[in-house]
Amino acid sequence: MTTSSKLFLSAGGFMAFAAVALGAFGALALSGERWLGAITPIGGIGFLAAWALFVAAAVKA
């Protein structure tokens, strides 16, 4: 995988997983449905994976 494709993938990961985590937080706050809290860690783990991909691309560049 090239450096530019890693950076592009990490940018997409930041946007997608931030939307998942923040969307779950917002839905949990507005609806009060407790099961939505289980979705939030998925967004957090994906956000950390996007950071790891970004660091890997930055170190290689």
GROMACS .gro file of N, CA and C in nm:
model
  183
    1MET      N    1   0.086  -0.117   0.000
    1MET     CA    2   0.000   0.000   0.000
    1MET      C    3   0.091   0.124   0.000
    2THR      N    4   0.062   0.217  -0.088
    2THR     CA    5   0.145   0.336  -0.097
    2THR      C    6   0.113   0.433   0.017
    3THR      N    7   0.204   0.528   0.038
    3THR     CA    8   0.186   0.625   0.145
    3THR      C    9   0.063   0.710   0.122
    4SER      N   10   0.041   0.754  -0.001
    4SER     CA   11  -0.075   0.839  -0.027
    4SER      C   12  -0.206   0.762  -0.008
    5SER      N   13  -0.208   0.634  -0.043
    5SER     CA   14  -0.331   0.557  -0.021
    5SER      C   15  -0.355   0.532   0.127
    6LYS      N   16  -0.247   0.517   0.206
    6LYS     CA   17  -0.263   0.503   0.351
    6LYS      C   18  -0.320   0.632   0.411
    7LEU      N   19  -0.269   0.746   0.364
    7LEU     CA   20  -0.320   0.874   0.414
    7LEU      C   21  -0.466   0.894   0.375
    8PHE      N   22  -0.500   0.857   0.252
    8PHE     CA   23  -0.639   0.869   0.206
    8PHE      C   24  -0.730   0.778   0.286
    9LEU      N   25  -0.687   0.656   0.311
    9LEU     CA   26  -0.766   0.561   0.388
    9LEU      C   27  -0.781   0.607   0.533
   10SER      N   28  -0.674   0.662   0.590
   10SER     CA   29  -0.685   0.709   0.728
   10SER      C   30  -0.778   0.829   0.738
   11ALA      N   31  -0.778   0.917   0.638
   11ALA     CA   32  -0.870   1.031   0.639
   11ALA      C   33  -1.015   0.983   0.632
   12GLY      N   34  -1.041   0.885   0.549
   12GLY     CA   35  -1.175   0.828   0.542
   12GLY      C   36  -1.214   0.760   0.672
   13GLY      N   37  -1.117   0.694   0.735
   13GLY     CA   38  -1.143   0.630   0.863
   13GLY      C   39  -1.175   0.730   0.972
   14PHE      N   40  -1.102   0.842   0.973
   14PHE     CA   41  -1.131   0.947   1.071
   14PHE      C   42  -1.275   0.995   1.057
   15MET      N   43  -1.315   1.024   0.934
   15MET     CA   44  -1.450   1.076   0.913
   15MET      C   45  -1.557   0.972   0.945
   16ALA      N   46  -1.538   0.850   0.897
   16ALA     CA   47  -1.640   0.747   0.916
   16ALA      C   48  -1.656   0.709   1.063
   17PHE      N   49  -1.545   0.682   1.128
   17PHE     CA   50  -1.556   0.634   1.266
   17PHE      C   51  -1.588   0.746   1.364
   18ALA      N   52  -1.549   0.868   1.333
   18ALA     CA   53  -1.593   0.981   1.417
   18ALA      C   54  -1.744   0.997   1.404
   19ALA      N   55  -1.796   0.979   1.284
   19ALA     CA   56  -1.941   0.989   1.265
   19ALA      C   57  -2.013   0.878   1.341
   20VAL      N   58  -1.956   0.757   1.342
   20VAL     CA   59  -2.018   0.646   1.415
   20VAL      C   60  -2.019   0.675   1.565
   21ALA      N   61  -1.903   0.715   1.618
   21ALA     CA   62  -1.893   0.739   1.762
   21ALA      C   63  -1.980   0.857   1.804
   22LEU      N   64  -1.969   0.968   1.733
   22LEU     CA   65  -2.046   1.086   1.771
   22LEU      C   66  -2.195   1.067   1.745
   23GLY      N   67  -2.228   0.995   1.639
   23GLY     CA   68  -2.369   0.965   1.612
   23GLY      C   69  -2.430   0.879   1.722
   24ALA      N   70  -2.352   0.783   1.769
   24ALA     CA   71  -2.401   0.698   1.878
   24ALA      C   72  -2.418   0.778   2.007
   25PHE      N   73  -2.323   0.867   2.035
   25PHE     CA   74  -2.335   0.953   2.153
   25PHE      C   75  -2.460   1.041   2.143
   26GLY      N   76  -2.479   1.102   2.029
   26GLY     CA   77  -2.595   1.189   2.010
   26GLY      C   78  -2.726   1.114   2.020
   27ALA      N   79  -2.731   0.998   1.955
   27ALA     CA   80  -2.854   0.918   1.961
   27ALA      C   81  -2.881   0.870   2.103
   28LEU      N   82  -2.776   0.835   2.174
   28LEU     CA   83  -2.792   0.792   2.313
   28LEU      C   84  -2.844   0.907   2.399
   29ALA      N   85  -2.791   1.025   2.378
   29ALA     CA   86  -2.834   1.141   2.458
   29ALA      C   87  -2.977   1.182   2.426
   30LEU      N   88  -3.014   1.175   2.299
   30LEU     CA   89  -3.147   1.221   2.260
   30LEU      C   90  -3.257   1.117   2.283
   31SER      N   91  -3.224   0.991   2.266
   31SER     CA   92  -3.328   0.889   2.278
   31SER      C   93  -3.331   0.820   2.414
   32GLY      N   94  -3.216   0.812   2.478
   32GLY     CA   95  -3.211   0.742   2.605
   32GLY      C   96  -3.203   0.591   2.592
   33GLU      N   97  -3.198   0.540   2.470
   33GLU     CA   98  -3.186   0.395   2.447
   33GLU      C   99  -3.046   0.350   2.489
   34ARG      N  100  -3.039   0.266   2.589
   34ARG     CA  101  -2.909   0.229   2.645
   34ARG      C  102  -2.828   0.138   2.553
   35TRP      N  103  -2.892   0.064   2.464
   35TRP     CA  104  -2.818  -0.027   2.375
   35TRP      C  105  -2.732   0.051   2.277
   36LEU      N  106  -2.762   0.179   2.254
   36LEU     CA  107  -2.681   0.259   2.162
   36LEU      C  108  -2.541   0.284   2.219
   37GLY      N  109  -2.527   0.272   2.349
   37GLY     CA  110  -2.395   0.286   2.410
   37GLY      C  111  -2.298   0.177   2.368
   38ALA      N  112  -2.350   0.064   2.322
   38ALA     CA  113  -2.264  -0.045   2.277
   38ALA      C  114  -2.201  -0.016   2.142
   39ILE      N  115  -2.254   0.077   2.067
   39ILE     CA  116  -2.200   0.111   1.935
   39ILE      C  117  -2.080   0.204   1.947
   40THR      N  118  -2.076   0.284   2.051
   40THR     CA  119  -1.972   0.385   2.068
   40THR      C  120  -1.831   0.327   2.067
   41PRO      N  121  -1.802   0.217   2.136
   41PRO     CA  122  -1.665   0.163   2.131
   41PRO      C  123  -1.620   0.121   1.991
   42ILE      N  124  -1.713   0.082   1.906
   42ILE     CA  125  -1.677   0.047   1.768
   42ILE      C  126  -1.619   0.169   1.698
   43GLY      N  127  -1.683   0.283   1.716
   43GLY     CA  128  -1.632   0.406   1.658
   43GLY      C  129  -1.497   0.444   1.717
   44GLY      N  130  -1.481   0.426   1.847
   44GLY     CA  131  -1.354   0.459   1.912
   44GLY      C  132  -1.239   0.371   1.865
   45ILE      N  133  -1.265   0.242   1.852
   45ILE     CA  134  -1.161   0.149   1.805
   45ILE      C  135  -1.123   0.180   1.661
   46GLY      N  136  -1.223   0.208   1.579
   46GLY     CA  137  -1.194   0.245   1.440
   46GLY      C  138  -1.117   0.375   1.430
   47PHE      N  139  -1.149   0.469   1.518
   47PHE     CA  140  -1.078   0.597   1.521
   47PHE      C  141  -0.931   0.575   1.558
   48LEU      N  142  -0.905   0.487   1.655
   48LEU     CA  143  -0.767   0.454   1.691
   48LEU      C  144  -0.695   0.383   1.577
   49ALA      N  145  -0.765   0.297   1.505
   49ALA     CA  146  -0.705   0.230   1.390
   49ALA      C  147  -0.669   0.330   1.281
   50ALA      N  148  -0.753   0.431   1.261
   50ALA     CA  149  -0.722   0.534   1.163
   50ALA      C  150  -0.598   0.613   1.204
   51TRP      N  151  -0.584   0.640   1.334
   51TRP     CA  152  -0.464   0.708   1.382
   51TRP      C  153  -0.340   0.621   1.358
   52ALA      N  154  -0.351   0.493   1.384
   52ALA     CA  155  -0.237   0.402   1.363
   52ALA      C  156  -0.196   0.399   1.216
   53LEU      N  157  -0.294   0.397   1.127
   53LEU     CA  158  -0.264   0.398   0.984
   53LEU      C  159  -0.199   0.530   0.943
   54PHE      N  160  -0.245   0.640   1.001
   54PHE     CA  161  -0.186   0.770   0.972
   54PHE      C  162  -0.041   0.775   1.019
   55VAL      N  163  -0.014   0.727   1.139
   55VAL     CA  164   0.123   0.726   1.192
   55VAL      C  165   0.213   0.637   1.107
   56ALA      N  166   0.162   0.523   1.065
   56ALA     CA  167   0.241   0.433   0.980
   56ALA      C  168   0.277   0.501   0.848
   57ALA      N  169   0.183   0.575   0.791
   57ALA     CA  170   0.211   0.646   0.666
   57ALA      C  171   0.308   0.760   0.689
   58ALA      N  172   0.296   0.829   0.802
   58ALA     CA  173   0.385   0.942   0.831
   58ALA      C  174   0.528   0.895   0.857
   59VAL      N  175   0.544   0.783   0.925
   59VAL     CA  176   0.677   0.730   0.953
   59VAL      C  177   0.744   0.685   0.825
   60LYS      N  178   0.667   0.626   0.736
   60LYS     CA  179   0.723   0.576   0.611
   60LYS      C  180   0.759   0.689   0.514
   61ALA      N  181   0.691   0.803   0.525
   61ALA     CA  182   0.713   0.914   0.431
   61ALA      C  183   0.842   0.987   0.455
   0.00000   0.00000   0.00000
